[in-house]
């Protein structure tokens, strides 16, 4: 079987995408409450995007030793368009992570945020600037035992808010 090769929009660094360890931001022994952020990347018709790359960038939570917490992870979507990260619970003063989505047809990453909060983040300028329906596209739903669910919609109804950077 020939080796997997990247699409030009994600390459030339395909090899790290195939490493599932990159989806675990605690892999170097970071201490603190662990959480899982999982979801699905969906296209405008609600179909799964099975060849996307989701990157997560997160500030080090209070008390996390910098070398043990890289603050960055990368995960490929699977055959159902699903991704999952293991990370530390964010600091309440910055309860979000930056997200970059790369996929076929995109010439540059789409940037957004995911908020890991129950309710609103008072004083957050980005959330305050959005209508309640648009704001909801950035807020993950808490589940059991530190699990959070957040789906990304690339376009269409309930499209995720993407940032113009």
Tab-separated table of C-alpha atoms in Angstrom:
chain	number	residue	atom	x	y	z
A	1	UNK	CA	0.000	0.000	0.000
A	2	UNK	CA	1.448	3.429	-0.905
A	3	UNK	CA	2.083	5.908	1.903
A	4	UNK	CA	-0.591	8.428	2.839
A	5	UNK	CA	0.047	11.811	1.266
A	6	UNK	CA	-1.451	15.165	2.222
A	7	UNK	CA	-3.607	17.497	0.302
A	8	UNK	CA	-1.704	20.661	-0.529
A	9	UNK	CA	-3.886	22.756	1.775
A	10	UNK	CA	-2.821	20.766	4.844
A	11	UNK	CA	0.683	19.699	3.793
A	12	UNK	CA	3.563	19.404	3.786
A	13	UNK	CA	3.438	18.325	7.439
A	14	UNK	CA	1.150	15.307	7.148
A	15	UNK	CA	3.127	12.959	9.373
A	16	UNK	CA	2.126	14.680	12.645
A	17	UNK	CA	-1.541	14.355	11.723
A	18	UNK	CA	-1.273	10.582	11.799
A	19	UNK	CA	0.116	10.615	15.363
A	20	UNK	CA	-2.811	10.185	17.805
A	21	UNK	CA	-0.576	11.305	20.695
A	22	UNK	CA	-0.823	14.889	19.414
A	23	UNK	CA	-4.491	14.982	20.444
A	24	UNK	CA	-3.452	14.516	24.092
A	25	UNK	CA	-2.209	17.788	25.569
A	26	UNK	CA	-1.436	15.956	28.834
A	27	UNK	CA	0.986	13.546	27.151
A	28	UNK	CA	4.052	15.048	28.863
A	29	UNK	CA	2.601	14.544	32.345
A	30	UNK	CA	0.730	17.834	32.810
A	31	UNK	CA	-0.969	17.876	36.201
A	32	UNK	CA	-4.481	19.106	36.795
A	33	UNK	CA	-8.071	18.132	36.115
A	34	UNK	CA	-8.256	16.395	32.761
A	35	UNK	CA	-11.107	16.943	30.342
A	36	UNK	CA	-12.059	15.573	26.947
A	37	UNK	CA	-13.269	17.794	24.138
A	38	UNK	CA	-14.898	15.797	21.360
A	39	UNK	CA	-17.204	16.522	18.494
A	40	UNK	CA	-17.859	16.260	14.811
A	41	UNK	CA	-16.934	18.433	11.826
A	42	UNK	CA	-19.939	18.811	9.521
A	43	UNK	CA	-20.344	20.385	6.087
A	44	UNK	CA	-23.188	22.658	4.976
A	45	UNK	CA	-25.506	19.695	4.390
A	46	UNK	CA	-24.797	18.201	7.813
A	47	UNK	CA	-22.596	15.435	6.369
A	48	UNK	CA	-19.405	14.541	8.255
A	49	UNK	CA	-16.118	15.992	6.986
A	50	UNK	CA	-13.938	12.885	7.133
A	51	UNK	CA	-10.635	14.433	6.102
A	52	UNK	CA	-10.395	17.529	8.292
A	53	UNK	CA	-7.603	18.459	10.651
A	54	UNK	CA	-8.597	20.175	13.897
A	55	UNK	CA	-5.925	22.033	15.854
A	56	UNK	CA	-6.423	23.236	19.417
A	57	UNK	CA	-4.423	26.039	21.053
A	58	UNK	CA	-4.950	26.608	24.782
A	59	UNK	CA	-3.332	28.811	27.415
A	60	UNK	CA	-1.689	26.917	30.251
A	61	UNK	CA	-4.118	26.656	33.161
A	62	UNK	CA	-2.991	28.071	36.509
A	63	UNK	CA	-0.507	25.754	38.142
A	64	UNK	CA	0.298	23.792	34.964
A	65	UNK	CA	4.037	23.529	34.469
A	66	UNK	CA	4.839	24.995	31.047
A	67	UNK	CA	7.126	22.182	29.793
A	68	UNK	CA	4.557	19.534	30.759
A	69	UNK	CA	1.668	21.293	28.991
A	70	UNK	CA	2.350	22.083	25.315
A	71	UNK	CA	-0.834	24.111	24.835
A	72	UNK	CA	-1.233	22.746	21.294
A	73	UNK	CA	-2.775	19.609	19.839
A	74	UNK	CA	-3.796	18.267	16.458
A	75	UNK	CA	-6.373	15.655	15.548
A	76	UNK	CA	-7.594	14.194	12.277
A	77	UNK	CA	-11.289	13.523	11.885
A	78	UNK	CA	-12.278	9.894	11.467
A	79	UNK	CA	-14.721	8.201	9.073
A	80	UNK	CA	-17.621	9.819	10.970
A	81	UNK	CA	-16.027	13.281	10.965
A	82	UNK	CA	-15.288	12.985	14.689
A	83	UNK	CA	-12.309	14.307	16.632
A	84	UNK	CA	-11.313	14.175	20.322
A	85	UNK	CA	-8.749	15.964	22.486
A	86	UNK	CA	-7.583	15.272	26.020
A	87	UNK	CA	-6.470	18.432	27.793
A	88	UNK	CA	-6.590	20.205	31.129
A	89	UNK	CA	-9.584	22.168	32.342
A	90	UNK	CA	-9.027	25.790	31.321
A	91	UNK	CA	-8.422	28.584	33.761
A	92	UNK	CA	-11.711	30.362	34.604
A	93	UNK	CA	-10.168	33.658	33.471
A	94	UNK	CA	-9.643	32.229	29.955
A	95	UNK	CA	-12.243	29.424	29.607
A	96	UNK	CA	-11.695	28.819	25.910
A	97	UNK	CA	-9.333	27.361	23.350
A	98	UNK	CA	-8.481	28.643	19.901
A	99	UNK	CA	-9.366	26.216	17.119
A	100	UNK	CA	-8.028	26.000	13.567
A	101	UNK	CA	-9.771	23.793	11.008
A	102	UNK	CA	-8.003	22.658	7.844
A	103	UNK	CA	-9.787	20.629	5.190
A	104	UNK	CA	-10.101	20.041	1.473
A	105	UNK	CA	-11.086	23.132	-0.415
A	106	UNK	CA	-9.746	25.551	2.192
A	107	UNK	CA	-6.728	27.577	1.135
A	108	UNK	CA	-6.143	28.746	4.696
A	109	UNK	CA	-7.290	27.537	8.108
A	110	UNK	CA	-10.633	28.596	9.519
A	111	UNK	CA	-10.145	30.045	13.013
A	112	UNK	CA	-12.669	30.004	15.822
A	113	UNK	CA	-12.938	29.508	19.571
A	114	UNK	CA	-14.569	26.926	21.771
A	115	UNK	CA	-15.733	27.980	25.233
A	116	UNK	CA	-15.719	25.376	27.986
A	117	UNK	CA	-18.232	27.050	30.261
A	118	UNK	CA	-21.625	26.314	31.727
A	119	UNK	CA	-23.577	29.419	30.722
A	120	UNK	CA	-21.935	32.685	29.706
A	121	UNK	CA	-18.443	34.079	30.124
A	122	UNK	CA	-19.099	37.486	31.675
A	123	UNK	CA	-16.923	40.187	30.243
A	124	UNK	CA	-15.841	38.211	27.172
A	125	UNK	CA	-15.888	40.725	24.306
A	126	UNK	CA	-16.266	38.130	21.544
A	127	UNK	CA	-19.270	36.414	23.116
A	128	UNK	CA	-20.840	39.747	24.034
A	129	UNK	CA	-20.628	40.876	20.391
A	130	UNK	CA	-22.729	37.937	19.128
A	131	UNK	CA	-26.452	37.243	19.103
A	132	UNK	CA	-27.514	34.387	21.406
A	133	UNK	CA	-27.928	31.994	18.436
A	134	UNK	CA	-24.454	32.769	17.052
A	135	UNK	CA	-22.910	32.699	20.545
A	136	UNK	CA	-24.261	29.164	21.038
A	137	UNK	CA	-22.094	27.903	18.155
A	138	UNK	CA	-18.986	28.584	20.243
A	139	UNK	CA	-20.030	26.996	23.532
A	140	UNK	CA	-19.313	23.328	24.226
A	141	UNK	CA	-21.903	21.252	26.060
A	142	UNK	CA	-20.726	19.666	29.313
A	143	UNK	CA	-21.243	15.954	29.770
A	144	UNK	CA	-20.296	13.409	32.396
A	145	UNK	CA	-16.872	13.053	34.023
A	146	UNK	CA	-15.110	16.010	32.387
A	147	UNK	CA	-16.399	15.323	28.882
A	148	UNK	CA	-17.356	18.243	26.635
A	149	UNK	CA	-19.101	18.049	23.239
A	150	UNK	CA	-18.643	20.649	20.509
A	151	UNK	CA	-19.564	20.196	16.870
A	152	UNK	CA	-18.182	22.432	14.130
A	153	UNK	CA	-20.481	23.327	11.245
A	154	UNK	CA	-18.543	24.588	8.250
A	155	UNK	CA	-21.531	26.439	6.725
A	156	UNK	CA	-25.320	26.482	6.542
A	157	UNK	CA	-27.797	26.634	9.402
A	158	UNK	CA	-26.064	26.948	12.772
A	159	UNK	CA	-22.699	27.590	11.052
A	160	UNK	CA	-19.932	27.948	13.620
A	161	UNK	CA	-18.718	31.510	14.064
A	162	UNK	CA	-15.347	31.778	12.332
A	163	UNK	CA	-12.963	34.658	12.985
A	164	UNK	CA	-11.411	36.880	10.350
A	165	UNK	CA	-7.726	36.894	11.285
